Amino acid sequence: MEKRVAQPRHSPNPSLANHRSKQHFCKVPTSSQIPTRSSCFAKPPHCELVCLDPRYDGFFAFEQLNAVQSQVFEDVFEGDGNLVVSAPTGCGKTVLFELAMLHYLKEIQYVPGGGHPEAQCIYVAPIKALCDERYADWHPRFARLGLKVMHEKWDSLTRQLKTKRDKLVALLMVDEVHLLTDERRGPVVECIVTRTMSMSDGQGRSTRVVAVSATCPNIQDIAAWLQSKDRRAFTHVFGPEFRPVPLSPIVRAFPGFEHPGDEHKFDKYLNNHLPSIVQQHNPQGNPTICFCMTQRSTYETARAIGLARQRQQQQQQRCASTPTANLTAVARSVNDRQLAGLLNMGVAVHHGQMTPHDRGLVEQAFRDRHIAFLAATSTLAMGVNLPAYMVIIKGTKEYTGGQTQDLPDIKVLQMIGRAGRPQYDHQAVAIIVTTRSHHDKYANLAGGRETVESHLHKAIIEHVNAEVTLGTITCVEDAIAWLKSSFLYRRVLQAPKLYGVATEQLNRLDAAGLISMNELLECRPTAIGGLVARYYVAFATYQLFQQMLEATDMADMLKLLCAAQEFQELRLRRNEKTPLKKLNVPTKKDQSEPIRFPMKEGRGCIRDTAMKVNCLVQAALGVLRVEEWKLNQDTQSALRTANRLAQCFIELVWISRRQVPAQALLTALQLGQSLRARIWWDSPHIALQFKSVGRHTSLQLVNAGVDSAQKLRSYSSAQLHALLGKPTLAEKHTTRTIQVASEVSKLPQFQVELVAGGDATWNVTVTLLAGVCGSKAPLFLLVLDGSCILLAERISGTFLMEGAFSKWFQGPRTATSALVAHLVHGDVAGVNQRVEVAAAAAAKPGGQRSSQLDIDALLEGLDEEEEESHVEHKPVAATKNSRNAKRQPKTGARFQKRGEDGTRVMNKDFNMAACTSQSNQLSAGAHTESRVPPELQVIPQHTLRVFAQAQTDMKSPVPEPLARDAQHLRSRFGAQASWLPTSPLLSEKRTPQRQSGSTEASQIPIQQTETAPRLETQPRDWGAQPGMRAETPTKRPRQMWGKECQTTKKRCQQDWVQDTLL
């Protein structure tokens, strides 16, 4: 490690003076004496950009480097060591990152073996606003060089990297490294740097690290941490004299307000004194930023300053100045009417709840000097760069986590750094307004530096688990070595304490089951520990998962999930309590629908972050409208986090599914499905999952009675078009109706059959009847006997696309409750299936229950219709487009074609036309009210009665002729006949296949109706042994019949005609 302090240079760099024709950027003056920092200081002259490589023409928007960039240039561009730079805000430290990246490009081009061409350059910042700013700046500039700039969450990404190519990192750039001292962000930054540096082990040269900081006094500790075996670490420290604009820090202290709870009183008290402070230190009215404690305080402060300006102008016998035309246009354009009134007074506010549109207008107006005073929350200090002549910190408290806390020292320094505009001012002012007891603390802070400390020990257990999962830590010695490579080691005074930290955390992980440690203290990650690390779950949240296992109710499980540590960033604001309470327990005046599981504690008042997240998640799943823009933004963030945590919880529960309560497992699956689909698992808003359907369209469908997947499939494109209205003008190539109809056709439809076998064995079959089941969408099959889990299987969507899933399992010999089979889709809501079989059915082998039809209800409906009508059923006339319509007998007979032996057989063309015509009438709403389910009305009632009676008879197998006719109807009517029984004899015999090369087609071709699905039902495999699962999916029966099967087929048709329908 080598420390370099800004000092004068008396001679040019020989490497630069002798290589002007090579690729380099700066030229150091050959003469002029530059005083040192300890004496009368003068800034060194700027260095000119010369001999720029043609590829980099126009990369920089300036022609010369400033003083800080000139001093660091030799180490950052000519050298390849690690670098830590501490300099005031506004010194152009971002340019150092760009020079380091160009050095890497030069190295891989001009130096053989100087770097890997596929390695990455990673920029790490503690807040997203800085990453967004760098991305917007670098993306177009590096695109001209043929390079790609991407957004990534590096900590989460490095936990999942598998190939060595993904782990190649040539350069790691750390911005605002002084935030290591932040209790929440600091440990993450520390682990990112430590892990990235360790990833280069065994891959050649180590990763180069360039870190910059606005305020970092103990820079030597950071440099010692970043130093590696093959790279020295250089440090550069620049004092406040290097600021582009000199800063005058001032601390104003007021007596009183020292008791807890006085923060808001002190804030209101300052509204009366702030105008005089502004007038005293900024009489010219230069742009001023005032940082306030809360969003409400920004409006109150801006209004106080605006009214004071108007009173001052009236006392000077002048009319209140009217706003400029530009400011008037901005006031008319903003959405916030309260903000518009402030803009007319020449002041404005800036906070996190503003819409992007309003925030952009205010920022641009402040840059253009149309706004003289801007009241902002502390988020502006860490986000967009809006420098001002004067910065005022109104109180040293902030409202976070539902309570007021002291501002972190680092954040105070960031606020002070906003003072000074190089293009306008020659000096800047920063005023800290606080109580008298805090005067000395902030006086020292403003004039000195804060030591950067590590807080890794406060969140070490999650990061140790991640390193064990990645294989970085395999024993106690590895854990100690990893800790020694962290910044925490540099701040620990005694080494024995470090050993205690490593052993203690490993023991905690071992006790929690996240790792396994043997007697030799060797560590191995468990399956649970790997999931916790992969899903980026905090250790406290994992402990919360243990409580969720005991929650069998959806309301309790969701309440515990929303109390996770990952939601702490979504803090509850004071102005959000009223709209959240209206969602939780609306009054009669509100005339709004409440959330599904209201929280009635404290009369429904939302009191903390967990209740806020719970309310927002339920509102989103219930398709309730949230008016506030910021709450909508928080809802999206809460849904993403909740979905990630729920998926991790499902994986953890599934690993130990035999030991968890049955209802808890089912509830967890339904909760994960709801968060993935963003509607409740049993929500009527099925169509809201489609890309082409929004909230308004979904409400239209639900109000029209289309509140289930079954009803959605029954609507034709014409009906959807009439229901949803005319398409918008923006849809040129396809209408919204066609898009919805296309997505409806892809909606999966499943059938679950639960069949009793001999010796207390059961067979469960899952079949995909229609739609598409994606390869990445898992399906969870549960068979429950009360609180006991008899079967728990995860089924792949690809498996069902190729065939049916069937498995035998052992059931209870003395069942006291009904067996229930649940099929839960992992992604799509509204397609779940539930089948219940009474316990007595176990003694009747061959009996079955299907999720597609209630046989008892069907027979009851047929009996009632027969009693009411006493009229013989008349077939539906064929359509005019039917090829055999003219052949229909006037007597209305069903059959009119005879076979070669003179026996009448079914006219397939006639029935097909009749079914098509009746199906069209059903979809158009022209049919009369019937007690038979709509999906079965295309099948004659006599046929329904015969098969339904056979379906309920569990004492003997289904006769083979009847089963063959059932199979024929299945192939003809698809999903509408999927409930029909099959015969054991049929599945035992091998279906004759058509000979290879044969050109003979089937004598009885299979035709499908318009509404029939693409896939057919898979016959039950009675030859499978109990407890055995077919490893390969069973193929569906072929559509073509071979020559050898024609005689049997004809006999089946004759038997069906003579014995069943006549």
PDB file of C-alpha atoms in Angstrom, residues 375 502 628 868 881 913 986:
ATOM      1  CA  ALA A 375     -37.546  22.217   0.006  1.00  0.00           C
ATOM      2  CA  ALA A 502     -16.342 -17.036  12.950  1.00  0.00           C
ATOM      3  CA  GLU A 628     -51.761   7.519  -4.491  1.00  0.00           C
ATOM      4  CA  GLU A 868     -91.005 -31.866 -16.299  1.00  0.00           C
ATOM      5  CA  ASN A 881     -73.275 -26.429 -44.403  1.00  0.00           C
ATOM      6  CA  ALA A 913     -73.258 -31.384 -37.839  1.00  0.00           C
ATOM      7  CA  LEU A 986     -59.699 -52.228 -23.137  1.00  0.00           C
TER       8      LEU A 986
END
